[in-house]
Structure formats: structure tokens, C-alpha cells
Coordinates of C-alpha atoms and ligand atoms in Angstrom, one line a residue:
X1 CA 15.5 26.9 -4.8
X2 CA 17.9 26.6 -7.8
X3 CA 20.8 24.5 -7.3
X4 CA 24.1 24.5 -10.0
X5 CA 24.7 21.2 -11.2
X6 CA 28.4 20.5 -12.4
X7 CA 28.2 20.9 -16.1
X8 CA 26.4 24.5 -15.5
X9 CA 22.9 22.6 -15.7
X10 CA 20.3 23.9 -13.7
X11 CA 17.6 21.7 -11.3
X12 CA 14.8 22.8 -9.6
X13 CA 14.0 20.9 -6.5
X14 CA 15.0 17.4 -5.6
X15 CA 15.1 15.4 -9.0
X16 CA 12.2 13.3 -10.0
X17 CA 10.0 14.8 -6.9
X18 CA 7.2 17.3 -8.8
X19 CA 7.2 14.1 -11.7
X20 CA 6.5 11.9 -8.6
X21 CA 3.7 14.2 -7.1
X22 CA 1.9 14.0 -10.6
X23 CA 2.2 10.4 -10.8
X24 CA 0.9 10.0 -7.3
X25 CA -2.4 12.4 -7.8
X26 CA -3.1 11.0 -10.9
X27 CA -3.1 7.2 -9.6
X28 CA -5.0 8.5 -6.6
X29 CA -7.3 9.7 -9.0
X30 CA -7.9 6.6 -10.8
X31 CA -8.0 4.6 -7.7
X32 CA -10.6 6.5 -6.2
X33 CA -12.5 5.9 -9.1
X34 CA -11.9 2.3 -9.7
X35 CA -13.4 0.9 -7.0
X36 CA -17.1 2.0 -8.7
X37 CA -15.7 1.1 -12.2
X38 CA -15.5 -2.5 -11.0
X39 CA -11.4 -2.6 -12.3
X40 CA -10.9 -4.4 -9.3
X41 CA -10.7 -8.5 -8.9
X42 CA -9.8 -11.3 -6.1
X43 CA -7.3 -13.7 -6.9
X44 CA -7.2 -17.2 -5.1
X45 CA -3.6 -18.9 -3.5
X46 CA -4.5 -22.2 -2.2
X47 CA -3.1 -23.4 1.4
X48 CA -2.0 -26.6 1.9
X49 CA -1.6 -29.1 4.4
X50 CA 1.7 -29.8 4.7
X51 CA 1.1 -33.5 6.3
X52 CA -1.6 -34.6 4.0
X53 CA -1.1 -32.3 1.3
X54 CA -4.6 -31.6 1.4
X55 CA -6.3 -27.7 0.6
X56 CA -6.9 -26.3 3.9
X57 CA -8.0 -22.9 2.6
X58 CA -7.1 -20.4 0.3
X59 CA -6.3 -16.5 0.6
X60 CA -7.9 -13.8 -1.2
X61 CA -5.3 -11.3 -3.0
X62 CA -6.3 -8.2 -4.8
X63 CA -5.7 -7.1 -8.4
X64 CA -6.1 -3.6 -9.7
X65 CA -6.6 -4.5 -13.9
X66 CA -6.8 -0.7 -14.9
X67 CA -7.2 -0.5 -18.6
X68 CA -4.8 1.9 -20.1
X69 CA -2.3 1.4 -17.1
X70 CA -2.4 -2.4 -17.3
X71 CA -2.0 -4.7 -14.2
X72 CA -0.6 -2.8 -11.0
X73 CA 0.3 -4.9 -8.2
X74 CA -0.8 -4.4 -4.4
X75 CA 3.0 -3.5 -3.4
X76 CA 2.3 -0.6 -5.5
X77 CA -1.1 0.5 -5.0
X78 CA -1.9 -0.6 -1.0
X79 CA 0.3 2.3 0.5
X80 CA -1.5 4.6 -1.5
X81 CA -4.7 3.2 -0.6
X82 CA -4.1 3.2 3.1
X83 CA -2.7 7.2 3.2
X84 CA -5.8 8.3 1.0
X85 CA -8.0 6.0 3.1
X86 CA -9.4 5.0 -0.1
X87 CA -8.2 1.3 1.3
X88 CA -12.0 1.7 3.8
X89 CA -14.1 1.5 0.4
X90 CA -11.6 -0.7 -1.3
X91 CA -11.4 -3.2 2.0
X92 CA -15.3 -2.9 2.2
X93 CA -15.4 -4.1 -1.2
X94 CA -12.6 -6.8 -1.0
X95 CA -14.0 -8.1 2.3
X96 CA -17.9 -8.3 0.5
X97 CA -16.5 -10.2 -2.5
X98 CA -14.5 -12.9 -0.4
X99 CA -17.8 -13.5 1.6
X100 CA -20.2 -13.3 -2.1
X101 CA -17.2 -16.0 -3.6
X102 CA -17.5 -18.3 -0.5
X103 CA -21.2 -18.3 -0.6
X104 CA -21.2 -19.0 -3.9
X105 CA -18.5 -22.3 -3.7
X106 CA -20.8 -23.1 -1.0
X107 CA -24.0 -23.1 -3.4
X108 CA -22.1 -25.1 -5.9
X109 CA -21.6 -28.1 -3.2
X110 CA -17.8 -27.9 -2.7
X111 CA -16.1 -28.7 0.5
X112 CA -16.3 -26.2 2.7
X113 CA -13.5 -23.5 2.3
X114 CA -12.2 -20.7 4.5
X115 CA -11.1 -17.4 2.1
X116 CA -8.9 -15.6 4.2
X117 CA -8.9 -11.8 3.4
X118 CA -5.9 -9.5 3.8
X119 CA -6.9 -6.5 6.4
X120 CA -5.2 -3.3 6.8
X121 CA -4.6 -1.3 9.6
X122 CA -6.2 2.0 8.4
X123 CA -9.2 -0.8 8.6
X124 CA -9.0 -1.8 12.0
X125 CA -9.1 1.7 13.2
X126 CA -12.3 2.0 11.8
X127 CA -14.3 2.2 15.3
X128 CA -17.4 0.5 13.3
X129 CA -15.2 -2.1 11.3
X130 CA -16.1 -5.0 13.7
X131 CA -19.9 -3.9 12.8
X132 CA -19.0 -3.9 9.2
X133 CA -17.4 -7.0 9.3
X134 CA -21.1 -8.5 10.7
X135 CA -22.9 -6.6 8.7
X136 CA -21.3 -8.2 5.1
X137 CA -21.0 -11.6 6.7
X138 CA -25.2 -11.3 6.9
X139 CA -25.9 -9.7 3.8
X140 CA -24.0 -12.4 2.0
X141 CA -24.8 -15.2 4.0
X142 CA -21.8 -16.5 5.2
X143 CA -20.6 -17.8 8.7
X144 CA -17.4 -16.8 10.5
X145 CA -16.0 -20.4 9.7
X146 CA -15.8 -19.3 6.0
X147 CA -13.8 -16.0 6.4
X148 CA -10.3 -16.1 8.1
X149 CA -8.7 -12.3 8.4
X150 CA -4.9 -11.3 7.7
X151 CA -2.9 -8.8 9.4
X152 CA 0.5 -8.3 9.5
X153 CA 2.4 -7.6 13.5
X154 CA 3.0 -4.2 12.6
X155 CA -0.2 -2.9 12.7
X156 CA -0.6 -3.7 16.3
X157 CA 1.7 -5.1 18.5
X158 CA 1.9 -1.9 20.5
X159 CA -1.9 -0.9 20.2
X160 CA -4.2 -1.7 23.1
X161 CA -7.2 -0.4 21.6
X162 CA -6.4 -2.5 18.2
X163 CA -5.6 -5.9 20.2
X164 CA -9.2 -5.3 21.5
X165 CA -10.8 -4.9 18.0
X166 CA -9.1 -7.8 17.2
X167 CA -10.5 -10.0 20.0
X168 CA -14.2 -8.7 19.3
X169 CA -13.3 -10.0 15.9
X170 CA -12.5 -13.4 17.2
X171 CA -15.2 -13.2 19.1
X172 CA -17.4 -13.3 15.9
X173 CA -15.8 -16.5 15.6
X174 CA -13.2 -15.3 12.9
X175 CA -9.5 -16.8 12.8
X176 CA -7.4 -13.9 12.6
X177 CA -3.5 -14.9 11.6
X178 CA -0.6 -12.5 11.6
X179 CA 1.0 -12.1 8.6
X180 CA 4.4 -11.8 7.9
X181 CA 5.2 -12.7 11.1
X182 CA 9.4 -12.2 12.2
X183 CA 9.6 -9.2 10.7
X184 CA 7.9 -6.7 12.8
X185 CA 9.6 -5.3 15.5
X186 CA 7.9 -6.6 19.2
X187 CA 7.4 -10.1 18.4
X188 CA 8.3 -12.4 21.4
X189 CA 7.7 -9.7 24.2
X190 CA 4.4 -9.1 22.4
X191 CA 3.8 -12.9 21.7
X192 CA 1.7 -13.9 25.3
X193 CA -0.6 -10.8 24.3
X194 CA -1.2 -11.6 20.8
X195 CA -5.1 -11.9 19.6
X196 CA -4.1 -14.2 16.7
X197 CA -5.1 -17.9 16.0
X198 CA -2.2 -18.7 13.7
X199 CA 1.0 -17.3 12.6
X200 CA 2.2 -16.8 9.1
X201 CA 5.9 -17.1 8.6
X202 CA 7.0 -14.4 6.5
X203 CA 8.2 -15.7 3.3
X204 CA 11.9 -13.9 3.6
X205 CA 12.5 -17.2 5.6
X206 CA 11.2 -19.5 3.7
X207 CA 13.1 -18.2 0.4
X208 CA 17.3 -19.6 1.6
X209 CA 15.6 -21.7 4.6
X210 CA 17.6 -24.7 2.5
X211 CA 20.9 -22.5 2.3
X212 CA 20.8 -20.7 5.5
X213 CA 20.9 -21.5 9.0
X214 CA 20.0 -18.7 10.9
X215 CA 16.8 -18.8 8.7
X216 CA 16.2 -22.8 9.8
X217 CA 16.5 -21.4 12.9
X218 CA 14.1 -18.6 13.3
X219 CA 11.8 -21.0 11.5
X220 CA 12.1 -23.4 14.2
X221 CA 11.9 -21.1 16.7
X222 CA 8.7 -19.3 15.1
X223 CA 7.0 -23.2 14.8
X224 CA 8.5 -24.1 18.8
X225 CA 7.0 -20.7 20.1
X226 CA 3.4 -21.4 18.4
X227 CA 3.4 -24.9 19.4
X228 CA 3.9 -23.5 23.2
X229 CA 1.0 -21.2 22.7
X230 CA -1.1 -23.2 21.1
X231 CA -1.3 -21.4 17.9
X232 CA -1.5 -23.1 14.2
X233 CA 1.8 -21.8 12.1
X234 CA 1.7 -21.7 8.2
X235 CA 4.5 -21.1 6.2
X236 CA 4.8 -18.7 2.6
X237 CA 6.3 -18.1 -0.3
X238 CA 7.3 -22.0 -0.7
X239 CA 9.0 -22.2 -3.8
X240 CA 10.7 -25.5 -3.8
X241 CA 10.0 -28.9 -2.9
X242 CA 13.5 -28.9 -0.6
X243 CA 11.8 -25.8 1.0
X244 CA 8.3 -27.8 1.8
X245 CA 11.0 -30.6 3.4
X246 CA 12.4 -29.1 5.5
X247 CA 9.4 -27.3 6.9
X248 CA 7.8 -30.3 7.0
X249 CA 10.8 -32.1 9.2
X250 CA 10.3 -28.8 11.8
X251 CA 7.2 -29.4 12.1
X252 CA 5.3 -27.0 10.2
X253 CA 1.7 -28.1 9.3
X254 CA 0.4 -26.1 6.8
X255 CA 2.2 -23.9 3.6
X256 CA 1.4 -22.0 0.8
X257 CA 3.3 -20.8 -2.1
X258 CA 4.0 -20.7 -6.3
X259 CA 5.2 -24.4 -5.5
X260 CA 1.3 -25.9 -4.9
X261 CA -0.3 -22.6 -7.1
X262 CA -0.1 -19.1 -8.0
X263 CA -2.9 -17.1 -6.7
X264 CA -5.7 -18.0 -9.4
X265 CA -9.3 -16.5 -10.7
X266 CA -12.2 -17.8 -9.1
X267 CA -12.6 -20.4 -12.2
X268 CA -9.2 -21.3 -12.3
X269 CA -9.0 -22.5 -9.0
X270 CA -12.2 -24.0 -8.4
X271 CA -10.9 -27.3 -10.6
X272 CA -8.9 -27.9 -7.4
X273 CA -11.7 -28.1 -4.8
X274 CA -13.4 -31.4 -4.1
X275 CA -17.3 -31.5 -3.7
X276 CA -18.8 -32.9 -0.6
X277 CA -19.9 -36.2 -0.7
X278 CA -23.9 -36.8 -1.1
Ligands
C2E1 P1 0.8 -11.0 1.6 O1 -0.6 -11.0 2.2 O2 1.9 -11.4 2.5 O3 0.6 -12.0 0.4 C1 1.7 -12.8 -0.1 C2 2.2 -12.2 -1.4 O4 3.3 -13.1 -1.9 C3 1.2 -12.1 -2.6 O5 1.7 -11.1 -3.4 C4 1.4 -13.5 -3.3 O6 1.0 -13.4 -4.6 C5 2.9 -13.6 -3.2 N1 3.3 -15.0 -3.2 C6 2.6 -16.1 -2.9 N2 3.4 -17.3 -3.0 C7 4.6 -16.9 -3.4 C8 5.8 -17.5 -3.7 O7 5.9 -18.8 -3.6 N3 6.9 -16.8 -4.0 C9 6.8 -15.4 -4.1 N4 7.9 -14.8 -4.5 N5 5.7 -14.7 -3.9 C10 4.6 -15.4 -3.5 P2 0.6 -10.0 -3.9 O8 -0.6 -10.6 -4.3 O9 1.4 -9.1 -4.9 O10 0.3 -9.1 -2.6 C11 1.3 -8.4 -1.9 C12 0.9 -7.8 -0.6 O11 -0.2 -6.9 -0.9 C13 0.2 -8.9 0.3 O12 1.2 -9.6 1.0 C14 -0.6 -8.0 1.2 O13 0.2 -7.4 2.2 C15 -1.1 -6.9 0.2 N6 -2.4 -7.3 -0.3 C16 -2.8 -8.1 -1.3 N7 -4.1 -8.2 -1.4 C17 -4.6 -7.4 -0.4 C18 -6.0 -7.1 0.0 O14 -7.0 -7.6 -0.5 N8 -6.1 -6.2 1.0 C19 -5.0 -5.7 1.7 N9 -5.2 -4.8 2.7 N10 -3.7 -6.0 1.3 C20 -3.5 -6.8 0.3
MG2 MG1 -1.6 -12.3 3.4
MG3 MG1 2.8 -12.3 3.9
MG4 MG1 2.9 -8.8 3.0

């Protein structure tokens, strides 16, 4: 339809919506065809322990370098991946080259590190994905104490069928944490059910945890309500060192954020590893 705009102007459609539908094909386009094109990398953000401030792991993050477009972020390019199911390829990939990197740090004789991999949903209702997930691990010679899987609450707290993928997936012997945990919508009526081995905190706590209480508290709730089940808690997005205190004084164990690194290339973070000891 043709709507009047004051000023006698003319607009067709909602503004900015056919410009939108473009932009939208031709980035599905060049995602679809990025994935063979090899414009896709895995960036590396160290975990730490919080008590010993020791590397306990690090987490692998994707990065789409396209070259005429530049550097698009995941916020960006993940939704688009997950409604075109172009995220199956694109996870298949990811998952492949986590498992080929820790293979390889193993090779080179560092201390042995867990690359956790971000999953999405559209993934775990793939009814072969737990097979997938084998099959990779094989090929690339890796055990389930080198891979660690991310998923964020949303994707399953009310799915019965997804809570069992995720326990055949633990049954590999994978630790599965739930990322950005507090902000989904079922979390402590769903927490007894939960197939997880460790929550993440989401980082929109951690970011005024130092100016606001009812951040503190949720925190401290999140760490007491772990600790009750028995699951590990890690905290994100730490920033500052007053942040990492006061986690540290509730009794969080393990955090990760731009204060201790950046996510980092393979090269770039492999001067922080220590190598066993012969
Ligand atoms: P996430 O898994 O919760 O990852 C944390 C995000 O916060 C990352 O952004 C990381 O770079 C950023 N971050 C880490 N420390 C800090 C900090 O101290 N301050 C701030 N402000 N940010 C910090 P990134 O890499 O842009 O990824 C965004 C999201 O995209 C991820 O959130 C995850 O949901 C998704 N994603 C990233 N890589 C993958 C992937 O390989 N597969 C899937 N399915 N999703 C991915
Ligand atoms: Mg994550
Ligand atoms: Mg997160
Ligand atoms: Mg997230």
C-alpha cells in the first residue's frame, strides 16, 4: 500500500523493510558460501581459576573475516545461521576445528586443555547430532575430557526430548554448561531437571555486580544454588579486578573475561599454556 507522509512524501511499505530483505539474502548468500571458502576462524578466551588464578580451559568463539564485508560478529550472523540452518554445516565445522586445535596443543606437549564449543539449538535438534558429535571426536582423535559444550537455558529448559540429547551427551563423557544462565525464563523450577555440569553466570551480572545489589544478590544466589546441586559455577564478562573480588568473596571458583584476555588466535594464546612436565 501507499501511505501519505506529512510533507506530501510518498512510502511504500514499512521504511527500511525491502532494504532489510536485500541485506538479509545477500548475507545469507555469502554465509552459505563461506563456510567452503574457509572465511571462517576460532578465537580462544582463556578461563580462569578464580582461587589459584590458574587456566582452567578456554572457550572457542567464532569469527566470520569476510573480505569485502570485513569482520562480522556472531551477534550478527548466528541468528541468521540458526533460521537458514546454515548454523548445522557451520556447527559441524566449528565443532571439528575445536577437536583438530586440541589435538594439535595436545601433539605439541601442552597441559592438557578443555576447548569448550558454543552449541546451538537448531544443533541439538539434529536427531543424529549426538552421533556427529562421536563421529568428529574419532576422526580427530580427541577424548570427551578435551571438549566441554555450551548452551544457553533457553534452548531447553522446557524440552524433554532436548534434556535427553543432552544427557546422551554427557554420557559421552562431555561437560555440558549452560550459558548465560539468569536470563532465561524457567531457571529455578527447571534447576533439579537440568543436564548441565556447570553454570555460566551471564555476564549482565557481572558488569554493576560492584554498584548493584540486587546483582550481588542473584550472583549469590546463582553460586548457593550450584553449590546445593553440586554443579561447578563460572562467572563472564569480568572486566575489573573489583568485579573478580567480589566474586571471589561469594564464592565463585572459576571466571573469564577481557580482564585475564580477549578471546585470541590459536598462536596468540598458546604463549599462555604451560607444557607438561617430562
Ligand atoms: P557467549 O557464548 O556468551 O560468549 C561470550 C561473549 O562475550 C563473546 O562474544 C566474548 O567475546 C564476549 N566477552 C568475553 N569476555 C568479555 C568481557 O569481559 N566483556 C565483554 N563486554 N564481553 C566479553 P562474541 O565472541 O561476540 O560471541 C557472542 C555470542 O555469539 C556468544 O555468546 C555465543 O552465544 C555466540 N557464539 C560465538 N561463537 C559461537 C559458536 O562457535 N557457535 C555458536 N552456536 N554460537 C557462537
Ligand atoms: Mg559461551
Ligand atoms: Mg554467555
Ligand atoms: Mg551469549
Amino acid at each position: 500500500y501507499v501511505k501519505e507522509q506529512g510533507g506530501g512524501s510518498y512510502q511504500m511499505y514499512e521504511p527500511g523493510t525491502a532494504a532489510k530483505t536485500l541485506e538479509r539474502i545477500l548475507l545469507e548468500n555469502e554465509l552459505r558460501k563461506s563456510v567452503h571458502l574457509g572465511y571462517f576462524t576460532l578465537e580462544y578466551q582463556p578461563k580462569m581459576n578464580l582461587v589459584h588464578g590458574e587456566l582452567s580451559g578456554v572457550e572457542a568463539l567464532v569469527r566470520w573475516n569476510h573480505p569485502d564485508l570485513g569482520q562480522i560478529p556472531p551477534d550478527k550472523f548466528i541468528p541468521l545461521a540458526e533460521e537458514t540452518k546454515i548454523i548445522l554445516p557451520l556447527g559441524e565445522w566449528i565443532l571439528r576445528k575445536a577437536c583438530n586445535q586440541a589435538a594439535q596443543w595436545k601433539r605439541q606437549g601442552y597441559d592438557p586443555i578443555r576447548i569448550a564449543v558454543n552449541m546451538s539449538t537448531i544443533q541439538l535438534e539434529d536427531p543424529e547430532i549426538v552421533e556427529t558429535i562421536e563421529r568428529i571426536m574419532m576422526e580427530e582423535g580427541v577424548g570427551p575430557e578435551m571438549i566441554g559444550i555450551e548452551l544457553t537455558e533457553s534452548s531447553f529448559a522446557d524440552r524433554h526430548e532436548m534434556r535427553y540429547t543432552i544427557q546422551r551427551i554427557r554420557d559421552l563423557g562431555i561437560v555440558v554448561a549452560i550459558d548465560d544462565f539468569g536470563t532465561g525464563y524457567s531457571t529455578f523450577s527447571y534447576i533439579k531437571e537440568l543436564p548441565a555440569d556447570t553454570l555460566k553466570i551471564d555476564m549482565s551480572f557481572i558488569r554493576d555486580i560492584d554498584v548493584n545489589e540486587n546483582s550481588q544478590a542473584i550472583v549469590k544466589a546463582i553460586i548457593t544454588l550450584a553449590d546445593t546441586a553440586g554443579l561447578n559455577v563460572i562467572a563472564e564478562g569480568i572486566e575489573t579486578t573489583e568485579q573478580a573480588g567480589i566474586l571471589q568473596l561469594l564464592g565463585c571458583r572459576e571466571g573469564q573475561g577481557y580482564l585475564y584476555s580477549k578471546p585470541l588466535p590459536p598462536e596468540a594464546i598458546e604463549s599462555t599454556f604451560s607444557k607438561v612436565e617430562k
